[in-house]
mmCIF file of N, CA and C in Angstrom:
data_model
loop_
_atom_site.group_PDB
_atom_site.id
_atom_site.type_symbol
_atom_site.label_atom_id
_atom_site.label_comp_id
_atom_site.label_asym_id
_atom_site.label_seq_id
_atom_site.Cartn_x
_atom_site.Cartn_y
_atom_site.Cartn_z
ATOM 1 N N MET A 15 0.708 -1.380 0.083
ATOM 2 C CA MET A 15 -0.192 0.049 0.177
ATOM 3 C C MET A 15 0.842 1.293 0.149
ATOM 4 N N VAL A 16 0.386 2.406 -0.220
ATOM 5 C CA VAL A 16 1.145 3.616 -0.486
ATOM 6 C C VAL A 16 1.439 4.017 0.602
ATOM 7 N N SER A 17 2.434 4.660 1.019
ATOM 8 C CA SER A 17 3.127 5.020 2.492
ATOM 9 C C SER A 17 2.824 6.523 2.201
ATOM 10 N N LEU A 18 2.554 7.506 3.165
ATOM 11 C CA LEU A 18 1.967 8.903 3.346
ATOM 12 C C LEU A 18 3.615 9.504 3.614
ATOM 13 N N PRO A 19 4.093 10.290 3.130
ATOM 14 C CA PRO A 19 5.206 11.283 3.109
ATOM 15 C C PRO A 19 4.967 12.244 4.558
ATOM 16 N N PRO A 20 5.877 11.758 5.381
ATOM 17 C CA PRO A 20 5.758 12.780 6.618
ATOM 18 C C PRO A 20 5.013 14.294 6.664
ATOM 19 N N ASP A 21 5.947 15.004 5.047
ATOM 20 C CA ASP A 21 6.042 16.161 4.858
ATOM 21 C C ASP A 21 4.510 16.496 4.577
ATOM 22 N N ASP A 22 4.101 15.651 3.999
ATOM 23 C CA ASP A 22 2.463 16.109 3.505
ATOM 24 C C ASP A 22 1.527 16.082 4.701
ATOM 25 N N MET A 23 1.783 14.948 5.616
ATOM 26 C CA MET A 23 0.941 14.975 6.668
ATOM 27 C C MET A 23 1.117 16.041 7.917
ATOM 28 N N THR A 24 2.128 16.974 7.996
ATOM 29 C CA THR A 24 1.822 17.949 9.148
ATOM 30 C C THR A 24 0.611 18.815 8.516
ATOM 31 N N PRO A 25 0.354 19.636 7.796
ATOM 32 C CA PRO A 25 -0.791 20.353 7.669
ATOM 33 C C PRO A 25 -2.278 19.460 8.016
ATOM 34 N N VAL A 26 -1.961 18.327 7.659
ATOM 35 C CA VAL A 26 -3.290 17.498 8.056
ATOM 36 C C VAL A 26 -3.276 17.115 9.487
ATOM 37 N N LEU A 27 -2.064 16.998 9.894
ATOM 38 C CA LEU A 27 -2.021 16.651 11.364
ATOM 39 C C LEU A 27 -2.808 17.672 12.229
ATOM 40 N N ASN A 28 -2.322 19.063 11.503
ATOM 41 C CA ASN A 28 -2.574 20.410 12.208
ATOM 42 C C ASN A 28 -4.077 20.451 12.219
ATOM 43 N N ARG A 29 -4.617 20.284 10.895
ATOM 44 C CA ARG A 29 -6.125 19.953 10.665
ATOM 45 C C ARG A 29 -6.745 18.992 11.763
ATOM 46 N N LEU A 30 -6.229 18.119 11.933
ATOM 47 C CA LEU A 30 -6.913 17.273 12.652
ATOM 48 C C LEU A 30 -7.191 17.492 14.234
ATOM 49 N N ARG A 31 -6.107 18.409 14.482
ATOM 50 C CA ARG A 31 -5.845 18.906 15.787
ATOM 51 C C ARG A 31 -7.152 19.794 16.211
ATOM 52 N N ARG A 32 -6.789 20.747 15.044
ATOM 53 C CA ARG A 32 -8.154 21.680 15.093
ATOM 54 C C ARG A 32 -9.606 20.967 15.431
ATOM 55 N N ALA A 33 -9.641 19.906 14.716
ATOM 56 C CA ALA A 33 -11.014 19.369 14.618
ATOM 57 C C ALA A 33 -10.894 18.746 16.017
ATOM 58 N N GLN A 34 -9.868 18.087 16.486
ATOM 59 C CA GLN A 34 -10.279 17.520 17.832
ATOM 60 C C GLN A 34 -10.641 18.653 18.845
ATOM 61 N N GLY A 35 -10.151 20.220 18.495
ATOM 62 C CA GLY A 35 -10.330 20.820 19.490
ATOM 63 C C GLY A 35 -12.091 21.394 19.307
ATOM 64 N N GLN A 36 -12.560 21.248 17.944
ATOM 65 C CA GLN A 36 -13.958 21.489 17.809
ATOM 66 C C GLN A 36 -14.815 20.695 18.207
ATOM 67 N N LEU A 37 -14.226 19.316 18.461
ATOM 68 C CA LEU A 37 -15.335 18.192 18.803
ATOM 69 C C LEU A 37 -15.570 18.395 20.475
ATOM 70 N N GLY A 38 -14.143 19.229 21.077
ATOM 71 C CA GLY A 38 -14.352 19.248 22.355
ATOM 72 C C GLY A 38 -15.332 20.407 22.646
ATOM 73 N N GLY A 39 -15.489 21.449 21.836
ATOM 74 C CA GLY A 39 -16.211 22.574 21.654
ATOM 75 C C GLY A 39 -17.702 22.045 21.720
ATOM 76 N N VAL A 40 -17.878 21.220 20.544
ATOM 77 C CA VAL A 40 -19.025 20.663 20.494
ATOM 78 C C VAL A 40 -19.781 20.132 21.335
ATOM 79 N N ILE A 41 -18.756 19.027 22.368
ATOM 80 C CA ILE A 41 -19.394 18.310 23.372
ATOM 81 C C ILE A 41 -19.514 19.608 24.875
ATOM 82 N N ARG A 42 -18.711 20.273 24.651
ATOM 83 C CA ARG A 42 -19.197 21.594 25.747
ATOM 84 C C ARG A 42 -20.353 22.585 25.646
ATOM 85 N N LEU A 43 -20.761 22.429 24.182
ATOM 86 C CA LEU A 43 -22.030 23.197 23.844
ATOM 87 C C LEU A 43 -23.315 22.532 24.399
ATOM 88 N N ILE A 44 -23.376 20.797 24.111
ATOM 89 C CA ILE A 44 -24.160 20.067 24.831
ATOM 90 C C ILE A 44 -24.452 20.059 26.093
ATOM 91 N N GLU A 45 -23.269 19.830 26.971
ATOM 92 C CA GLU A 45 -23.193 19.947 28.186
ATOM 93 C C GLU A 45 -23.536 20.907 28.608
ATOM 94 N N GLU A 46 -23.341 21.933 28.214
ATOM 95 C CA GLU A 46 -24.163 23.562 28.573
ATOM 96 C C GLU A 46 -25.675 23.653 28.189
ATOM 97 N N GLY A 47 -26.307 23.153 27.578
ATOM 98 C CA GLY A 47 -27.437 23.116 26.698
ATOM 99 C C GLY A 47 -27.522 24.028 25.882
ATOM 100 N N ARG A 48 -26.772 24.332 25.162
ATOM 101 C CA ARG A 48 -26.892 25.569 23.909
ATOM 102 C C ARG A 48 -27.611 25.024 23.240
ATOM 103 N N ASP A 49 -28.126 26.280 22.245
ATOM 104 C CA ASP A 49 -29.166 26.110 21.452
ATOM 105 C C ASP A 49 -28.843 25.093 20.467
ATOM 106 N N CYS A 50 -29.674 24.387 20.065
ATOM 107 C CA CYS A 50 -29.514 23.388 18.516
ATOM 108 C C CYS A 50 -28.667 23.929 17.478
ATOM 109 N N LYS A 51 -29.000 25.222 16.917
ATOM 110 C CA LYS A 51 -27.912 25.960 15.969
ATOM 111 C C LYS A 51 -26.852 25.932 16.100
ATOM 112 N N ASP A 52 -26.478 26.181 17.099
ATOM 113 C CA ASP A 52 -24.757 26.006 17.695
ATOM 114 C C ASP A 52 -24.386 24.901 17.828
ATOM 115 N N VAL A 53 -24.928 24.168 18.008
ATOM 116 C CA VAL A 53 -24.439 22.688 18.113
ATOM 117 C C VAL A 53 -24.288 22.166 16.620
ATOM 118 N N VAL A 54 -25.368 22.330 16.281
ATOM 119 C CA VAL A 54 -25.298 21.726 14.443
ATOM 120 C C VAL A 54 -24.353 22.567 13.707
ATOM 121 N N THR A 55 -24.078 24.182 13.711
ATOM 122 C CA THR A 55 -23.157 24.882 13.134
ATOM 123 C C THR A 55 -21.756 24.096 13.428
ATOM 124 N N GLN A 56 -21.689 23.510 14.473
ATOM 125 C CA GLN A 56 -20.297 23.189 14.974
ATOM 126 C C GLN A 56 -19.844 21.994 14.852
ATOM 127 N N LEU A 57 -20.986 21.093 14.372
ATOM 128 C CA LEU A 57 -20.917 19.694 13.833
ATOM 129 C C LEU A 57 -20.758 19.856 12.628
ATOM 130 N N ALA A 58 -21.030 20.931 11.767
ATOM 131 C CA ALA A 58 -20.675 21.068 10.421
ATOM 132 C C ALA A 58 -19.550 21.482 10.024
ATOM 133 N N ALA A 59 -18.905 22.389 10.890
ATOM 134 C CA ALA A 59 -17.474 22.629 10.830
ATOM 135 C C ALA A 59 -16.431 21.712 11.226
ATOM 136 N N LEU A 60 -17.094 20.716 12.091
ATOM 137 C CA LEU A 60 -16.049 19.486 12.529
ATOM 138 C C LEU A 60 -16.314 18.353 11.048
ATOM 139 N N ASN A 61 -17.345 18.187 10.882
ATOM 140 C CA ASN A 61 -17.284 17.482 9.494
ATOM 141 C C ASN A 61 -16.518 17.659 8.411
ATOM 142 N N ARG A 62 -16.627 18.987 8.261
ATOM 143 C CA ARG A 62 -15.936 19.639 6.846
ATOM 144 C C ARG A 62 -14.565 19.800 7.331
ATOM 145 N N ALA A 63 -14.033 19.341 8.304
ATOM 146 C CA ALA A 63 -12.478 19.740 8.765
ATOM 147 C C ALA A 63 -12.159 17.839 8.632
ATOM 148 N N LEU A 64 -12.867 17.409 9.049
ATOM 149 C CA LEU A 64 -12.425 15.896 9.182
ATOM 150 C C LEU A 64 -12.465 15.329 7.403
ATOM 151 N N ASP A 65 -13.502 16.006 6.781
ATOM 152 C CA ASP A 65 -13.321 15.466 5.248
ATOM 153 C C ASP A 65 -12.328 15.908 4.330
ATOM 154 N N ARG A 66 -11.906 17.260 4.673
ATOM 155 C CA ARG A 66 -10.819 17.763 4.288
ATOM 156 C C ARG A 66 -9.271 17.007 4.557
ATOM 157 N N ALA A 67 -9.095 16.948 5.997
ATOM 158 C CA ALA A 67 -8.109 15.794 6.018
ATOM 159 C C ALA A 67 -8.071 14.598 5.353
ATOM 160 N N GLY A 68 -8.929 14.003 5.131
ATOM 161 C CA GLY A 68 -9.504 12.757 4.282
ATOM 162 C C GLY A 68 -9.080 12.763 3.330
ATOM 163 N N PHE A 69 -9.166 14.036 2.358
ATOM 164 C CA PHE A 69 -9.026 14.342 1.186
ATOM 165 C C PHE A 69 -8.041 14.568 0.744
ATOM 166 N N ALA A 70 -6.943 15.347 1.905
ATOM 167 C CA ALA A 70 -5.771 15.588 1.918
ATOM 168 C C ALA A 70 -5.132 14.440 1.781
ATOM 169 N N ILE A 71 -5.166 13.569 2.970
ATOM 170 C CA ILE A 71 -4.674 11.984 3.058
ATOM 171 C C ILE A 71 -4.768 11.545 1.422
ATOM 172 N N VAL A 72 -5.621 10.958 0.716
ATOM 173 C CA VAL A 72 -6.103 10.467 -0.383
ATOM 174 C C VAL A 72 -5.235 11.316 -1.463
ATOM 175 N N SER A 73 -5.329 12.956 -1.193
ATOM 176 C CA SER A 73 -4.676 13.256 -2.261
ATOM 177 C C SER A 73 -3.082 12.726 -2.555
ATOM 178 N N SER A 74 -2.148 12.770 -1.484
ATOM 179 C CA SER A 74 -0.868 12.792 -1.249
ATOM 180 C C SER A 74 -0.775 11.410 -1.611
ATOM 181 N N GLY A 75 -1.699 10.038 -1.034
ATOM 182 C CA GLY A 75 -1.375 8.800 -1.419
ATOM 183 C C GLY A 75 -1.691 8.808 -3.068
ATOM 184 N N MET A 76 -2.356 9.539 -3.563
ATOM 185 C CA MET A 76 -2.591 9.344 -5.397
ATOM 186 C C MET A 76 -1.281 9.988 -5.844
ATOM 187 N N ARG A 77 -0.889 11.087 -4.964
ATOM 188 C CA ARG A 77 0.277 11.815 -5.565
ATOM 189 C C ARG A 77 1.506 10.880 -5.734
ATOM 190 N N GLU A 78 1.711 10.220 -4.496
ATOM 191 C CA GLU A 78 2.502 8.989 -4.598
ATOM 192 C C GLU A 78 2.250 7.921 -5.464
ATOM 193 N N CYS A 79 1.281 7.577 -5.692
ATOM 194 C CA CYS A 79 1.480 6.652 -6.576
ATOM 195 C C CYS A 79 1.616 7.096 -8.350
ATOM 196 N N LEU A 80 1.334 8.087 -8.372
ATOM 197 C CA LEU A 80 1.639 8.466 -10.238
ATOM 198 C C LEU A 80 2.885 8.990 -9.964
ATOM 199 N N THR A 81 3.656 9.424 -8.698
ATOM 200 C CA THR A 81 5.272 9.542 -9.080
ATOM 201 C C THR A 81 6.154 8.720 -8.638
ATOM 202 N N SER A 82 5.437 7.473 -8.426
ATOM 203 C CA SER A 82 6.198 6.172 -8.316
ATOM 204 C C SER A 82 6.941 5.834 -9.187
ATOM 205 N N PRO A 83 8.302 5.550 -9.207
ATOM 206 C CA PRO A 83 9.075 5.087 -10.364
ATOM 207 C C PRO A 83 8.254 3.833 -10.974
ATOM 208 N N ASP A 84 8.016 2.684 -10.020
ATOM 209 C CA ASP A 84 7.433 1.702 -10.375
ATOM 210 C C ASP A 84 5.885 1.693 -10.766
ATOM 211 N N GLY A 85 5.157 2.887 -10.678
ATOM 212 C CA GLY A 85 3.752 3.221 -11.449
ATOM 213 C C GLY A 85 3.296 2.594 -10.117
ATOM 214 N N ILE A 86 1.784 2.087 -10.651
ATOM 215 C CA ILE A 86 0.958 1.781 -9.433
ATOM 216 C C ILE A 86 0.359 0.500 -10.029
ATOM 217 N N SER A 87 0.255 -0.153 -8.563
ATOM 218 C CA SER A 87 -0.100 -1.598 -9.234
ATOM 219 C C SER A 87 -1.719 -1.688 -9.087
ATOM 220 N N THR A 88 -2.536 -2.395 -9.623
ATOM 221 C CA THR A 88 -3.858 -2.411 -9.881
ATOM 222 C C THR A 88 -4.680 -2.745 -8.648
ATOM 223 N N GLU A 89 -3.905 -3.354 -7.366
ATOM 224 C CA GLU A 89 -4.485 -3.748 -6.066
ATOM 225 C C GLU A 89 -4.687 -2.078 -5.370
ATOM 226 N N ASP A 90 -3.451 -1.691 -5.595
ATOM 227 C CA ASP A 90 -3.384 -0.152 -4.876
ATOM 228 C C ASP A 90 -4.307 0.994 -5.389
ATOM 229 N N GLN A 91 -4.384 0.638 -6.884
ATOM 230 C CA GLN A 91 -5.544 1.712 -7.572
ATOM 231 C C GLN A 91 -6.767 1.343 -6.979
ATOM 232 N N ALA A 92 -6.925 0.088 -6.817
ATOM 233 C CA ALA A 92 -8.279 -0.286 -6.262
ATOM 234 C C ALA A 92 -8.681 0.201 -5.197
ATOM 235 N N THR A 93 -7.672 0.399 -4.409
ATOM 236 C CA THR A 93 -7.684 0.568 -2.632
ATOM 237 C C THR A 93 -7.454 2.163 -2.664
ATOM 238 N N MET A 94 -6.770 2.941 -3.478
ATOM 239 C CA MET A 94 -6.931 4.350 -3.651
ATOM 240 C C MET A 94 -8.368 4.937 -4.128
ATOM 241 N N GLU A 95 -8.978 4.217 -4.963
ATOM 242 C CA GLU A 95 -10.208 4.488 -5.546
ATOM 243 C C GLU A 95 -11.474 4.022 -4.242
ATOM 244 N N LYS A 96 -11.317 3.057 -3.608
ATOM 245 C CA LYS A 96 -11.953 2.647 -2.635
ATOM 246 C C LYS A 96 -12.400 3.805 -1.368
ATOM 247 N N LEU A 97 -10.560 4.094 -0.931
ATOM 248 C CA LEU A 97 -10.393 4.985 -0.149
ATOM 249 C C LEU A 97 -11.278 6.659 -0.151
ATOM 250 N N PHE A 98 -10.920 7.000 -1.590
ATOM 251 C CA PHE A 98 -11.655 8.406 -2.283
ATOM 252 C C PHE A 98 -13.303 8.078 -2.001
ATOM 253 N N LEU A 99 -13.907 7.097 -2.387
ATOM 254 C CA LEU A 99 -14.933 6.735 -2.359
ATOM 255 C C LEU A 99 -15.874 6.890 -1.150
ATOM 256 N N THR A 100 -14.838 6.110 -0.331
ATOM 257 C CA THR A 100 -15.722 6.328 1.416
ATOM 258 C C THR A 100 -15.638 7.632 1.861
ATOM 259 N N LEU A 101 -14.732 8.573 1.359
ATOM 260 C CA LEU A 101 -15.164 10.001 1.941
ATOM 261 C C LEU A 101 -16.032 10.743 0.834
ATOM 262 N N SER A 102 -16.536 10.532 -0.158
ATOM 263 C CA SER A 102 -17.632 11.335 -0.664
ATOM 264 C C SER A 102 -18.986 10.765 -0.700
#
């Protein structure tokens, strides 16, 4: 399977750390009994952050496949396609 270059993962990790903070915020909003609109708005933001992180990971993996001197195996191609479709 495709390995992910650590340099490409730094922004992904930063995004996931922000998402982790957003999740904590959602939990606090619910515990405080905040308005439904506030909770759903924060959940939507968290969802977008996770989606973007996932797409960045798949994108990095696809770049690795395309630039690999050995090319991409049929199995890796199918795996990358499944990963992409999982996020959509």
